[in-house]
mmCIF file of C-alpha atoms in Angstrom:
data_model
loop_
_atom_site.group_PDB
_atom_site.id
_atom_site.type_symbol
_atom_site.label_atom_id
_atom_site.label_comp_id
_atom_site.label_asym_id
_atom_site.label_seq_id
_atom_site.Cartn_x
_atom_site.Cartn_y
_atom_site.Cartn_z
ATOM 1 C CA MET A 50 31.031 5.360 52.122
ATOM 2 C CA ASN A 51 33.177 5.776 49.015
ATOM 3 C CA ARG A 52 33.433 9.560 48.892
ATOM 4 C CA GLU A 53 36.952 10.923 49.069
ATOM 5 C CA LEU A 54 37.751 12.642 52.361
ATOM 6 C CA ILE A 55 40.382 15.389 52.350
ATOM 7 C CA LEU A 56 41.909 17.212 55.296
ATOM 8 C CA ALA A 57 42.758 20.761 54.210
ATOM 9 C CA SER A 58 46.027 20.737 56.115
ATOM 10 C CA GLU A 59 49.391 19.040 55.974
ATOM 11 C CA SER A 60 50.016 19.565 59.696
ATOM 12 C CA ARG A 61 51.369 16.419 61.323
ATOM 13 C CA TYR A 62 49.401 17.326 64.459
ATOM 14 C CA LYS A 63 46.082 17.551 62.617
ATOM 15 C CA LYS A 64 46.763 14.313 60.717
ATOM 16 C CA LYS A 65 47.506 12.497 63.966
ATOM 17 C CA ILE A 66 44.221 13.671 65.510
ATOM 18 C CA LEU A 67 42.143 12.680 62.464
ATOM 19 C CA ASP A 68 43.911 9.291 62.352
ATOM 20 C CA ARG A 69 42.132 8.464 65.639
ATOM 21 C CA LEU A 70 38.889 8.028 63.691
ATOM 22 C CA ARG A 71 40.388 5.210 61.609
ATOM 23 C CA ILE A 72 38.900 6.409 58.353
ATOM 24 C CA ALA A 73 40.770 6.897 55.085
ATOM 25 C CA PHE A 74 41.680 10.465 54.164
ATOM 26 C CA SER A 75 44.255 12.401 52.205
ATOM 27 C CA THR A 76 45.739 15.800 52.934
ATOM 28 C CA THR A 77 46.491 18.887 50.927
ATOM 29 C CA ALA A 78 47.672 22.340 51.903
ATOM 30 C CA PRO A 79 45.169 25.113 51.182
ATOM 31 C CA THR A 80 47.911 27.789 50.898
ATOM 32 C CA ILE A 81 46.048 30.894 52.034
ATOM 33 C CA ASP A 82 47.051 34.171 53.671
ATOM 34 C CA GLU A 83 46.539 33.676 57.410
ATOM 35 C CA THR A 84 47.260 37.258 58.442
ATOM 36 C CA PRO A 85 44.712 38.582 60.956
ATOM 37 C CA ARG A 86 42.616 41.507 59.752
ATOM 38 C CA SER A 87 42.667 44.786 61.610
ATOM 39 C CA GLY A 88 40.456 44.507 64.694
ATOM 40 C CA GLU A 89 39.709 40.814 64.093
ATOM 41 C CA SER A 90 39.261 38.704 67.230
ATOM 42 C CA ALA A 91 40.901 35.316 67.640
ATOM 43 C CA ARG A 92 37.464 33.641 67.375
ATOM 44 C CA ASP A 93 36.631 35.444 64.130
ATOM 45 C CA LEU A 94 40.094 34.751 62.706
ATOM 46 C CA SER A 95 39.767 31.043 63.458
ATOM 47 C CA ARG A 96 36.319 30.834 61.837
ATOM 48 C CA ARG A 97 37.312 32.832 58.758
ATOM 49 C CA LEU A 98 40.458 30.801 58.129
ATOM 50 C CA ALA A 99 38.750 27.426 58.662
ATOM 51 C CA GLN A 100 36.094 28.389 56.131
ATOM 52 C CA GLN A 101 38.601 29.798 53.660
ATOM 53 C CA LYS A 102 40.765 26.662 53.897
ATOM 54 C CA ALA A 103 37.772 24.367 53.301
ATOM 55 C CA GLU A 104 36.498 26.426 50.363
ATOM 56 C CA THR A 105 39.942 26.654 48.753
ATOM 57 C CA VAL A 106 40.438 22.881 48.802
ATOM 58 C CA ALA A 107 36.798 22.137 47.865
ATOM 59 C CA ASN A 108 37.188 24.300 44.761
ATOM 60 C CA ARG A 109 40.108 22.090 43.686
ATOM 61 C CA HIS A 110 38.286 18.846 44.657
ATOM 62 C CA PRO A 111 34.552 19.451 44.031
ATOM 63 C CA ASN A 112 33.529 15.797 44.490
ATOM 64 C CA ALA A 113 35.238 15.303 47.849
ATOM 65 C CA THR A 114 34.234 15.890 51.438
ATOM 66 C CA VAL A 115 36.677 18.486 52.737
ATOM 67 C CA ILE A 116 37.545 19.030 56.396
ATOM 68 C CA SER A 117 39.421 22.086 57.584
ATOM 69 C CA THR A 118 40.547 23.460 60.899
ATOM 70 C CA ASP A 119 42.157 26.553 62.312
ATOM 71 C CA GLN A 120 43.154 27.601 65.788
ATOM 72 C CA ALA A 121 43.807 31.056 67.187
ATOM 73 C CA ALA A 122 44.613 32.042 70.745
ATOM 74 C CA GLU A 123 44.380 35.302 72.592
ATOM 75 C CA VAL A 124 45.294 36.734 75.947
ATOM 76 C CA ASP A 125 44.336 40.217 77.092
ATOM 77 C CA GLY A 126 42.795 40.846 73.646
ATOM 78 C CA ILE A 127 46.061 40.076 71.806
ATOM 79 C CA ILE A 128 46.217 37.222 69.284
ATOM 80 C CA LEU A 129 49.113 34.858 69.952
ATOM 81 C CA GLY A 130 51.131 33.650 67.016
ATOM 82 C CA LYS A 131 53.445 30.682 66.659
ATOM 83 C CA PRO A 132 56.811 31.509 68.196
ATOM 84 C CA GLY A 133 59.105 30.193 65.463
ATOM 85 C CA THR A 134 62.247 30.440 67.638
ATOM 86 C CA ASN A 135 63.319 29.252 71.069
ATOM 87 C CA GLN A 136 63.689 32.834 72.284
ATOM 88 C CA ASN A 137 60.191 33.781 71.105
ATOM 89 C CA ALA A 138 58.749 30.653 72.770
ATOM 90 C CA PHE A 139 60.537 31.535 76.018
ATOM 91 C CA ASP A 140 59.288 35.138 75.861
ATOM 92 C CA MET A 141 55.712 34.058 75.114
ATOM 93 C CA LEU A 142 55.606 31.564 77.985
ATOM 94 C CA GLN A 143 57.115 34.147 80.313
ATOM 95 C CA THR A 144 54.308 36.540 79.311
ATOM 96 C CA LEU A 145 51.635 33.834 79.737
ATOM 97 C CA SER A 146 52.897 32.704 83.147
ATOM 98 C CA GLY A 147 49.988 32.805 85.612
ATOM 99 C CA LYS A 148 47.507 33.988 82.956
ATOM 100 C CA THR A 149 44.381 32.606 81.346
ATOM 101 C CA VAL A 150 44.424 32.103 77.578
ATOM 102 C CA SER A 151 41.430 31.521 75.302
ATOM 103 C CA PHE A 152 41.955 29.144 72.391
ATOM 104 C CA PHE A 153 39.406 29.135 69.573
ATOM 105 C CA THR A 154 39.500 26.077 67.349
ATOM 106 C CA SER A 155 37.206 26.027 64.352
ATOM 107 C CA VAL A 156 36.398 23.002 62.239
ATOM 108 C CA GLY A 157 34.837 23.280 58.799
ATOM 109 C CA MET A 158 33.344 20.724 56.462
ATOM 110 C CA ILE A 159 32.129 21.036 52.885
ATOM 111 C CA GLN A 160 30.177 18.378 51.001
ATOM 112 C CA PRO A 161 29.897 18.464 47.203
ATOM 113 C CA SER A 162 27.429 21.176 46.143
ATOM 114 C CA ALA A 163 26.851 22.313 49.727
ATOM 115 C CA SER A 164 27.845 25.293 51.808
ATOM 116 C CA CYS A 165 30.565 25.121 54.438
ATOM 117 C CA LEU A 166 29.604 24.047 57.946
ATOM 118 C CA ILE A 167 31.637 25.818 60.647
ATOM 119 C CA HIS A 168 31.828 25.078 64.369
ATOM 120 C CA THR A 169 34.078 26.768 66.929
ATOM 121 C CA GLU A 170 35.136 25.419 70.305
ATOM 122 C CA GLU A 171 36.588 27.693 72.967
ATOM 123 C CA VAL A 172 39.111 26.196 75.343
ATOM 124 C CA ILE A 173 40.201 28.205 78.365
ATOM 125 C CA VAL A 174 43.677 27.380 79.647
ATOM 126 C CA THR A 175 45.194 28.775 82.830
ATOM 127 C CA LEU A 176 48.954 28.513 83.134
ATOM 128 C CA ARG A 177 50.623 28.237 86.490
ATOM 129 C CA GLN A 178 53.345 30.656 87.582
ATOM 130 C CA LEU A 179 56.382 29.531 85.645
ATOM 131 C CA GLU A 180 59.996 29.986 86.677
ATOM 132 C CA ASP A 181 62.468 30.957 83.949
ATOM 133 C CA HIS A 182 64.432 27.712 84.378
ATOM 134 C CA GLU A 183 61.201 25.703 83.919
ATOM 135 C CA ILE A 184 60.392 27.579 80.727
ATOM 136 C CA THR A 185 63.898 27.008 79.369
ATOM 137 C CA ARG A 186 63.732 23.301 80.227
ATOM 138 C CA TYR A 187 60.253 22.966 78.706
ATOM 139 C CA VAL A 188 61.104 24.739 75.425
ATOM 140 C CA LYS A 189 64.240 22.613 75.014
ATOM 141 C CA ALA A 190 62.333 19.381 75.720
ATOM 142 C CA ASP A 191 59.159 19.960 73.653
ATOM 143 C CA MET A 192 60.318 22.426 70.946
ATOM 144 C CA PRO A 193 56.840 24.066 70.650
ATOM 145 C CA LEU A 194 58.007 26.464 67.936
ATOM 146 C CA ASP A 195 55.085 25.782 65.588
ATOM 147 C CA CYS A 196 52.357 25.919 68.241
ATOM 148 C CA ALA A 197 50.178 28.887 69.172
ATOM 149 C CA GLY A 198 50.826 29.690 72.816
ATOM 150 C CA SER A 199 54.250 27.990 72.707
ATOM 151 C CA PHE A 200 53.159 24.665 74.188
ATOM 152 C CA LYS A 201 52.067 21.193 73.118
ATOM 153 C CA VAL A 202 49.146 20.015 75.225
ATOM 154 C CA GLU A 203 49.507 16.496 73.835
ATOM 155 C CA SER A 204 53.021 16.343 75.248
ATOM 156 C CA LEU A 205 54.795 18.063 78.179
ATOM 157 C CA GLY A 206 52.786 21.266 77.749
ATOM 158 C CA ILE A 207 50.117 19.896 80.066
ATOM 159 C CA SER A 208 52.605 20.269 82.941
ATOM 160 C CA LEU A 209 52.441 24.062 82.537
ATOM 161 C CA PHE A 210 48.723 24.329 83.364
ATOM 162 C CA THR A 211 46.596 24.697 86.455
ATOM 163 C CA SER A 212 43.367 24.097 84.518
ATOM 164 C CA VAL A 213 41.767 23.475 81.126
ATOM 165 C CA LYS A 214 38.063 24.126 80.515
ATOM 166 C CA SER A 215 36.543 22.672 77.365
ATOM 167 C CA GLU A 216 33.594 20.718 76.022
ATOM 168 C CA ASP A 217 35.879 18.901 73.552
ATOM 169 C CA PRO A 218 39.384 17.957 74.713
ATOM 170 C CA THR A 219 40.616 17.477 71.146
ATOM 171 C CA ALA A 220 39.941 21.150 70.361
ATOM 172 C CA LEU A 221 43.041 22.303 72.224
ATOM 173 C CA GLU A 222 45.099 19.829 70.188
ATOM 174 C CA GLY A 223 43.804 21.482 67.008
ATOM 175 C CA LEU A 224 40.780 19.579 65.647
ATOM 176 C CA PRO A 225 37.421 19.336 67.510
ATOM 177 C CA LEU A 226 36.492 15.695 66.907
ATOM 178 C CA ILE A 227 33.170 15.573 68.743
ATOM 179 C CA ARG A 228 31.351 17.854 66.270
ATOM 180 C CA LEU A 229 33.329 16.520 63.309
ATOM 181 C CA CYS A 230 32.332 12.934 64.125
ATOM 182 C CA GLN A 231 28.670 13.928 64.162
ATOM 183 C CA TRP A 232 28.968 15.671 60.797
ATOM 184 C CA LEU A 233 30.756 12.689 59.258
ATOM 185 C CA ARG A 234 28.193 10.210 60.640
ATOM 186 C CA ASP A 235 25.423 12.420 59.213
ATOM 187 C CA GLN A 236 27.083 11.984 55.794
ATOM 188 C CA GLY A 237 27.309 8.197 56.052
ATOM 189 C CA PHE A 238 30.849 7.759 57.317
ATOM 190 C CA GLU A 239 31.051 4.880 59.793
ATOM 191 C CA ILE A 240 32.500 6.168 63.073
ATOM 192 C CA PRO A 241 33.073 3.811 64.818
#
């Protein structure tokens, strides 16, 4: 397979996940407005942004295979953003303590002269009751400031949970590889 493969993201987390497949790819930022629309659910937001990211990059690289991804989380009908600061991460984890959070991770793929494929995985995470000193220690140790939900599942964040329910464990990390691998194999990419 000689077709160029582009990941429509410059996220170090997404790159690290895609690296697991041991296939050559490049990255580029789609630079889109990621603001949720009024009344938009986390699932719909994730799907819309994954498609928009793929289409934006595919328009700039019409001969490439473009992969995109987006993740949105919600609890009690409220979409969770990325905390950005230690205090916001602390506050978010304090709010999520003992609650169940739904994460929606969408993956998109566009082939030259084809429409965008979109698939969404839902991951249900239940956090244990967290003490303030545990939250402070966790935020200081993992610095989850750029992560929806204020935790890194691939690191110490797993210690905050009582359960994770998912059909694809990579979805919570930010890129559902099971469906993506099937799509890439269907297009002639050799995995593994």
